[in-house]
Coordinates of C-alpha atoms and ligand atoms in Angstrom, one line a residue:
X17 CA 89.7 87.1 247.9
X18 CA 92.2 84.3 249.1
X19 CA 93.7 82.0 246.0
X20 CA 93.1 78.9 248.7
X21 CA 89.2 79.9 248.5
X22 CA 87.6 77.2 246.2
X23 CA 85.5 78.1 243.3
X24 CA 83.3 75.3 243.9
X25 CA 82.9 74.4 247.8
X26 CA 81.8 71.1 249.1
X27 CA 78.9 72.8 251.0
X28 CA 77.3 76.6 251.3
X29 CA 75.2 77.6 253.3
X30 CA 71.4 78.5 252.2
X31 CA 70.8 82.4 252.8
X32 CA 67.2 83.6 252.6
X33 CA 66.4 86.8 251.4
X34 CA 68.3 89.5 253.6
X35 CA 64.9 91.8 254.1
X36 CA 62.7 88.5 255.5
X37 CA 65.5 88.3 258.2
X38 CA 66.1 92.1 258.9
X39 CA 62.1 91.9 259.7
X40 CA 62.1 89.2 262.3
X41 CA 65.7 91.7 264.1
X42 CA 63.8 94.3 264.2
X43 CA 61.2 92.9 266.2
X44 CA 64.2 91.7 268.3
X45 CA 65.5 95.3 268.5
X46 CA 61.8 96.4 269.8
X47 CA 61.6 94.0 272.4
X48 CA 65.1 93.9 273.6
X49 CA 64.5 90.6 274.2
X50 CA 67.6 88.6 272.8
X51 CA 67.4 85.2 274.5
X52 CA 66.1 82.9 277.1
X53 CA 63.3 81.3 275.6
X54 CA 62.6 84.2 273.7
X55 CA 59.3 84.6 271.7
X56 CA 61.4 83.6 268.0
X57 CA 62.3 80.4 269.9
X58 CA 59.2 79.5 270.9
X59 CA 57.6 80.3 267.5
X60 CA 60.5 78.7 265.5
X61 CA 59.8 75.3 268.0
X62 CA 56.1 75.5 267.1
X63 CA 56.5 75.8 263.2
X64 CA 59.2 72.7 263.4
X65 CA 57.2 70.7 265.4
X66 CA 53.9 71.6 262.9
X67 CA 56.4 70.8 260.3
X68 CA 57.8 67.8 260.8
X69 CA 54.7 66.2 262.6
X70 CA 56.2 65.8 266.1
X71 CA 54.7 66.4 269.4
X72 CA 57.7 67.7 271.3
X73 CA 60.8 69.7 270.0
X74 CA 63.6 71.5 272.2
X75 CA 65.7 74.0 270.4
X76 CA 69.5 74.2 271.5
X77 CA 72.5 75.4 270.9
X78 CA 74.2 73.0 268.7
X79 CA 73.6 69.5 267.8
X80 CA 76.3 68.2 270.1
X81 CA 75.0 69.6 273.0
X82 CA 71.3 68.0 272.2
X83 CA 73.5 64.7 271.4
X84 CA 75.2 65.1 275.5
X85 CA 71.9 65.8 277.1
X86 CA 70.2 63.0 275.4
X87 CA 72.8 60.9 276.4
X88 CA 72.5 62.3 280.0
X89 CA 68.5 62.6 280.0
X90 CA 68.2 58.7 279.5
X91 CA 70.4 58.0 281.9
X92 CA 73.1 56.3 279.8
X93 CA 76.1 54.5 281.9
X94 CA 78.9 52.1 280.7
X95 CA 78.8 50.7 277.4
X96 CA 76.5 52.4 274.6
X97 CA 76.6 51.1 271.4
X98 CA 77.4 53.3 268.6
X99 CA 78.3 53.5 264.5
X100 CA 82.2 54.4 263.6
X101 CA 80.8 56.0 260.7
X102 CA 79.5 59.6 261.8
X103 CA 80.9 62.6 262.3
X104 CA 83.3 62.7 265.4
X105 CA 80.5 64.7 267.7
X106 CA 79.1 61.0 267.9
X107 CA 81.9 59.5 269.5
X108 CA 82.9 62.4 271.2
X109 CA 79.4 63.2 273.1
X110 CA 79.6 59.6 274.4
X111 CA 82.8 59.6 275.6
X112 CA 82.3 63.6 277.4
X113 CA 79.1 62.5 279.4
X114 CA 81.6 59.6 280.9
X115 CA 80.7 56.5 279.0
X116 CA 82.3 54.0 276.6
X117 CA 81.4 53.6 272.6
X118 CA 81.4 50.3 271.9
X119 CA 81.3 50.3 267.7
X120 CA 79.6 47.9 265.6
X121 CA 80.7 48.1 261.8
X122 CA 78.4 49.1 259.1
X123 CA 75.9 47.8 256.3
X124 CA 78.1 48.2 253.4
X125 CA 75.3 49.8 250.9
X126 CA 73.2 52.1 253.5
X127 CA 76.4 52.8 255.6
X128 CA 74.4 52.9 258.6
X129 CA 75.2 50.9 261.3
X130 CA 74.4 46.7 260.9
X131 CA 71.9 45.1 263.5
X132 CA 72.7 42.0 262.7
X133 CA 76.3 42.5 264.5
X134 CA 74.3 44.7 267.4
X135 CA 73.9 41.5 269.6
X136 CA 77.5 40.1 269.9
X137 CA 78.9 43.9 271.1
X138 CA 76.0 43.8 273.6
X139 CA 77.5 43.0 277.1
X140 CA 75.9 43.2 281.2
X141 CA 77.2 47.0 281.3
X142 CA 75.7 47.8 278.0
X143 CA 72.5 50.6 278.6
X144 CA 72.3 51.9 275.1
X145 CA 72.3 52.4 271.7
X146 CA 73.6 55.5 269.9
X147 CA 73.3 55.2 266.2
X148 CA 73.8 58.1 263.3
X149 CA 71.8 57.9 259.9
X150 CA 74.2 58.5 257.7
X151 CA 73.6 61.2 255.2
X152 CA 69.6 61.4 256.2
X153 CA 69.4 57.3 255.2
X154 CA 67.6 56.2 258.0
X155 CA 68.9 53.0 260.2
X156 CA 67.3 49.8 260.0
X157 CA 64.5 51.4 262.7
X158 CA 62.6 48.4 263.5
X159 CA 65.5 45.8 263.8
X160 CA 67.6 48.1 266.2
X161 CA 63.4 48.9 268.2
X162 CA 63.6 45.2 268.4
X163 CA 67.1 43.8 270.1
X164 CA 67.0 47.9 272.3
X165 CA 63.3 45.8 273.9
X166 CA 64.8 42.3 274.0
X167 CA 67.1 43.7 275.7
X168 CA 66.3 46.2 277.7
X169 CA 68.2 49.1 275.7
X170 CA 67.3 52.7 275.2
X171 CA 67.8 54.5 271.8
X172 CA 69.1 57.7 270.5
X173 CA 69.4 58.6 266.8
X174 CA 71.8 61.2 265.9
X175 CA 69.7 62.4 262.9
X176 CA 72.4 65.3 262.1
X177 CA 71.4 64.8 258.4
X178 CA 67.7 64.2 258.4
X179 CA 65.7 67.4 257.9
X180 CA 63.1 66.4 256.1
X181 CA 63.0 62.5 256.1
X182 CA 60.3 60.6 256.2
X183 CA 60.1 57.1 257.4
X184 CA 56.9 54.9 256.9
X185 CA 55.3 58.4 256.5
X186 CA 56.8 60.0 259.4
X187 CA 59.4 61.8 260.6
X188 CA 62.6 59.8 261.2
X189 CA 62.9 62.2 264.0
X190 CA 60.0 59.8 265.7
X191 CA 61.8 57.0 266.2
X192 CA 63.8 55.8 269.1
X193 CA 63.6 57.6 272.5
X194 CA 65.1 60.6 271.8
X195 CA 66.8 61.5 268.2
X196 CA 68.9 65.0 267.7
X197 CA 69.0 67.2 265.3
X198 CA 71.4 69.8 263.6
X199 CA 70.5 73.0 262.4
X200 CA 74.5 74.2 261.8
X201 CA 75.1 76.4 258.9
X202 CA 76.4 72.9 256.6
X203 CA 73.2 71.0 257.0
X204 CA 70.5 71.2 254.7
X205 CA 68.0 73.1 256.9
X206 CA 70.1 75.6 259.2
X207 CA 69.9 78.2 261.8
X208 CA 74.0 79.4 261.7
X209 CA 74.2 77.4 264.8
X210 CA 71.8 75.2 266.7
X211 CA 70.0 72.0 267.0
X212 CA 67.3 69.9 268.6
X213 CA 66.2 67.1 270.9
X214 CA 63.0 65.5 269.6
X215 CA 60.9 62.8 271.7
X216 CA 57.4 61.3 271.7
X217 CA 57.6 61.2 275.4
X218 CA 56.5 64.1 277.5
X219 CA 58.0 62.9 280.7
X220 CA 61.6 62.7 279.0
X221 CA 61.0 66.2 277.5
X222 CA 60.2 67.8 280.2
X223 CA 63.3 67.0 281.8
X224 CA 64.9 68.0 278.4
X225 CA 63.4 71.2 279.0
X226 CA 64.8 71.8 282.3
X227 CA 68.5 70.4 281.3
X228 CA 69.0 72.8 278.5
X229 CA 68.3 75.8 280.9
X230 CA 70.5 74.9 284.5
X231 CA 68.0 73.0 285.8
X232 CA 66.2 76.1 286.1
X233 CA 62.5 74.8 287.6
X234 CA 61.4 78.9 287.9
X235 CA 63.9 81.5 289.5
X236 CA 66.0 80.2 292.3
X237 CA 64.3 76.9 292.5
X238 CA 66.4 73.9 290.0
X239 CA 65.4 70.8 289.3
X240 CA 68.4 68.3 288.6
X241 CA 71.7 69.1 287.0
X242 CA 71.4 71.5 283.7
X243 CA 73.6 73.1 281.8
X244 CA 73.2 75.8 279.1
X245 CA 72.1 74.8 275.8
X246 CA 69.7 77.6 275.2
X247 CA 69.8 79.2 271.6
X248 CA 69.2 82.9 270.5
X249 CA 66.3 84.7 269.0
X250 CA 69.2 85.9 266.2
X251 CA 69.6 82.0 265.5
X252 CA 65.9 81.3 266.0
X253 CA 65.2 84.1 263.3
X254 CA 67.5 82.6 260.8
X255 CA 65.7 79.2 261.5
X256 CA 61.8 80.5 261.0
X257 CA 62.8 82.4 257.5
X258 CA 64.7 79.5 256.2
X259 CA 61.7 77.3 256.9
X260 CA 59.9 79.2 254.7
X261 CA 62.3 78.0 252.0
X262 CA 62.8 74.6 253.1
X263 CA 60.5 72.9 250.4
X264 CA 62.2 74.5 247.4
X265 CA 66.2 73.5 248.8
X266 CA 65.1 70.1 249.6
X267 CA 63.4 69.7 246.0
X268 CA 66.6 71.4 243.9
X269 CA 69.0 69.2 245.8
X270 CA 66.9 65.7 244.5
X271 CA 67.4 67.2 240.8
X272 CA 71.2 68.1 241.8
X273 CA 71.4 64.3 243.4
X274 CA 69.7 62.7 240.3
X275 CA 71.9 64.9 237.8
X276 CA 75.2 64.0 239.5
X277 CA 73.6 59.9 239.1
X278 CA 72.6 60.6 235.7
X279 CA 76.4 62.7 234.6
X280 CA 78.6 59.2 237.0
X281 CA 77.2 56.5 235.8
X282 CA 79.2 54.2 233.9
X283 CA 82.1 54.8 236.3
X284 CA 83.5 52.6 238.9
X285 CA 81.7 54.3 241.7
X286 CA 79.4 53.1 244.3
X287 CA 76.6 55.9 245.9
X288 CA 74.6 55.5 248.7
X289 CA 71.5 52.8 248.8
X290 CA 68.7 54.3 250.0
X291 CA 66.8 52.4 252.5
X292 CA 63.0 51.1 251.6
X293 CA 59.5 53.2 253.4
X294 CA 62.0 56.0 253.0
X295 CA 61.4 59.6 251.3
X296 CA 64.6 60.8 251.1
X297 CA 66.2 64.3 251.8
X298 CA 69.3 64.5 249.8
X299 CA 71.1 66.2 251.9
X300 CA 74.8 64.8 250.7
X301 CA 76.4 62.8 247.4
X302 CA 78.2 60.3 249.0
X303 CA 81.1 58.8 246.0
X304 CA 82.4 55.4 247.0
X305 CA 85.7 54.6 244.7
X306 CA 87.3 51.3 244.4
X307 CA 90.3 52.2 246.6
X308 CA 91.7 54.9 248.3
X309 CA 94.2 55.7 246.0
X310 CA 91.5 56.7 243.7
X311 CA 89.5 58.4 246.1
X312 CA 92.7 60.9 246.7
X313 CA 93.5 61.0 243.1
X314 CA 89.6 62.4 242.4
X315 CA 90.3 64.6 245.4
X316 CA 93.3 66.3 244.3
X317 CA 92.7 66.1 240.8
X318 CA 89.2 68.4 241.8
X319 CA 91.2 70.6 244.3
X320 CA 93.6 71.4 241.4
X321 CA 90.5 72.8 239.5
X322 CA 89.0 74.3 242.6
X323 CA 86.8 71.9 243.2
X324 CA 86.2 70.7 246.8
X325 CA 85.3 67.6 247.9
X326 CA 85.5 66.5 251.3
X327 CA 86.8 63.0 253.1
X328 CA 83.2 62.5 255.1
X329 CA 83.3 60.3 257.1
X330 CA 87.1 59.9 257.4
X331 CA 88.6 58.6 259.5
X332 CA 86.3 56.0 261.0
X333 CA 86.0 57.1 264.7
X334 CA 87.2 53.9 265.4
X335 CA 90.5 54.5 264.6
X336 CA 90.2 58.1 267.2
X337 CA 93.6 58.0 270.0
X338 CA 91.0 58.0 272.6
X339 CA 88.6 54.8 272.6
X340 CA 89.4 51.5 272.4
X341 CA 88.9 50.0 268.8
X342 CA 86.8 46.9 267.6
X343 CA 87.2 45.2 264.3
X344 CA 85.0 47.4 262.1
X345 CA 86.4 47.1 258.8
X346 CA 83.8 48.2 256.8
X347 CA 83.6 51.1 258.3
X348 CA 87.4 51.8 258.1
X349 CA 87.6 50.5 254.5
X350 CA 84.6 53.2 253.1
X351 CA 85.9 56.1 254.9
X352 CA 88.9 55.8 253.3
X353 CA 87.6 55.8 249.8
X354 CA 84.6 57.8 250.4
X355 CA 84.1 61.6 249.1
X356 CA 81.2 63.9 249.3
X357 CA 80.5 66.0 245.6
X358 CA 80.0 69.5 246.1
X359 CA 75.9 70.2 246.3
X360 CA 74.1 73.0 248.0
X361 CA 71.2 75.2 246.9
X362 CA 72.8 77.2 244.1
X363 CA 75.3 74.9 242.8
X364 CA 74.6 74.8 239.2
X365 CA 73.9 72.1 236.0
X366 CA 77.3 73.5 234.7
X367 CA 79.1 73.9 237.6
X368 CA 78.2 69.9 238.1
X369 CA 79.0 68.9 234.6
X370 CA 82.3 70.3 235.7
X371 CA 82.8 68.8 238.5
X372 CA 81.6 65.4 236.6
X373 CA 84.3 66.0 233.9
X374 CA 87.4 66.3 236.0
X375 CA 86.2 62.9 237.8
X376 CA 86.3 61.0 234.4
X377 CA 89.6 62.3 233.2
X378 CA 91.1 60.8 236.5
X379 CA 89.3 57.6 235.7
X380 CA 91.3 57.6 232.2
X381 CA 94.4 57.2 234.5
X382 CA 93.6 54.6 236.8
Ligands
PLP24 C1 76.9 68.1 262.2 C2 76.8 66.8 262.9 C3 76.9 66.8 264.3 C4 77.1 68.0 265.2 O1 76.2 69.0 265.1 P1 76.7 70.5 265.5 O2 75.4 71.2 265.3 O3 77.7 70.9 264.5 O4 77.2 70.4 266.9 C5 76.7 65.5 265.0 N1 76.6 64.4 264.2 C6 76.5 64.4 262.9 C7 76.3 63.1 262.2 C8 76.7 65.6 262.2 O5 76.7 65.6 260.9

């Protein structure tokens, strides 16, 4: 194995047991059937939708793709008004599908994105907003619902992180017009590769529907522009056995979550607030340290024991050589003093006490 291969990773992927996925190929194997809405697809879309409580669910590719053909399903021109705290696929997906982010800094304690600064970045050729909750924390839902009908807005969540979230007893995925998902191999429910496009409305998901496959309205007839964000019965497999299993990750992360709480406290770090209505996921342990020279003293100091932590977000996509930057400072300031711990399904009590140890003996330093 290579010496750069950490002992203690920041994420692993969740791998169900190998026989429960070798059952669902073989069916693949006797039907030939490998992809174009395949029967594992549709079956994988009907258990997430019974799942998560939501009427309509499109599986794609990845969860950039399903953030570009939101984006292009609503319609989205000009300005659309986004978080610079996300991963760069935010940013990026705005920008591909021809329009201009316009970011509004953050809430300091849910690091989402701040309504109360939505207003002043809106402008005559603003037609959106595109906001991330961070880390599965959901947004400030109903301020955001408000200023997107004062003012004529549509809304997209990128809800990368939020398998399993529940706001005011619902999915988060059922807010906004449209809100994407992420099933890559990091996130806390996976499928290797793929992702979603959730919506209450059947009009916008038909059209979903038909823009993930060409435009394809039956053969040789198209409806609109498409392009190809179909996913695979191999991916879908992976999905439908890790469902299975979904319940018991989400529940070991909360004790891994509250552990790493219960080993910090007493040191000068800040964690994520959690926003009210909410039950959580726990999908990441956000570490907020009083400067960034201490955030990349705790980072090497880890690395040297094999530990990896990771600089998420960083850099604040404001700061990206292709969009204009606004003033977001809070934004700028946390992703440079923000790490992610280590925490996946099998990480264990020592391995965190570990990790907790080699934090404080940087803090004897400092
Ligand atoms: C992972 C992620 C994406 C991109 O999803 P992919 O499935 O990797 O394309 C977009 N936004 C956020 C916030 C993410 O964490």
């Amino acid at each position: 194995m290579s010496k750069n291969r950490k002992e203690i990773p920041v994420t692993k992927p969740f791998l169900p047991p190998r026989e429960e996925y070798e059952a669902l190929i073989n069916e693949v194997w006797e039907r030939n059937w490998l992809t174009n809405n395949g029967p594992l697809v549709q079956r994988l879309e009907e258990e997430l939708k019974e799942y998560l409580g939501v009427p309509h669910l499109n599986y794609v590719s990845n969860g950039t793709i399903a953030l570009q053909i939101a984006i292009k399903v609503m319609e989205l021109k000009g300005e659309i008004i986004t978080t610079p705290f996300s991963y760069v696929a935010t940013t990026s997906s705005i920008v591909w599908e021809g329009c201009k982010p316009v970011f509004v800094d953050i809430d300091p304690d849910t690091l989402n994105i701040d309504p109360d600064l939505i207003e002043e970045a809106i402008t005559d050729e603003t037609t959106g907003i595109l906001a991330t909750h961070v880390f599965g924390n959901p947004c400030d839902i109903d301020a955001i619902q408000e200023i997107a009908d004062r003012y004529n807005l549509k809304v997209i969540y990128d809800a990368a992180h939020c398998f399993g979230t529940e706001y005011k007893g619902e999915s988060v995925y059922s807010y906004g017009d449209i809100s994407t998902a992420s099933f890559h191999a990091t996130k806390l429910f996976h499928t290797t590769e793929g992702g979603a496009i959730i919506t209450n409305d059947a009009e916008i998901n038909h059209k979903v529907q038909r823009m993930r496959n060409f435009g394809h309205a039956g053969p040789g007839n198209f409806e609109g522009v498409g392009i190809n964000g179909k996913n695979s019965e191999f991916h879908a497999a992976m999905g439908i056995v890790n469902l299975r299993y979904i319940e018991k990750v989400i529940e070991r992360r909360k004790e891994q979550w509250l552990y790493y709480q219960n080993l910090l406290s007493g040191l000068k770090i800040e964690g994520l607030t959690v926003s009210s209505n909410v039950d959580f996921n726990y999908s990441y342990y956000p570490a907020i340290f009083e400067s960034e020279k201490v955030a990349i003293n705790v980072k090497d100091t880890l690395e040297e024991s094999g530990i990896a932590p990771r600089r998420y977000f960083y850099p604040s996509l404001s700061e990206l050589g292709y969009v204009d930057s606004r003033k977001v400072e809070v934004s700028k300031d946390i992703s440079q003093r923000i790490l992610c711990l280590p925490l996946y399904h099998d990480l264990t009590e020592e391995q965190q006490q570990n990790i907790a140890t080699t934090i404080k003996k940087t803090f004897q330093f400092v």
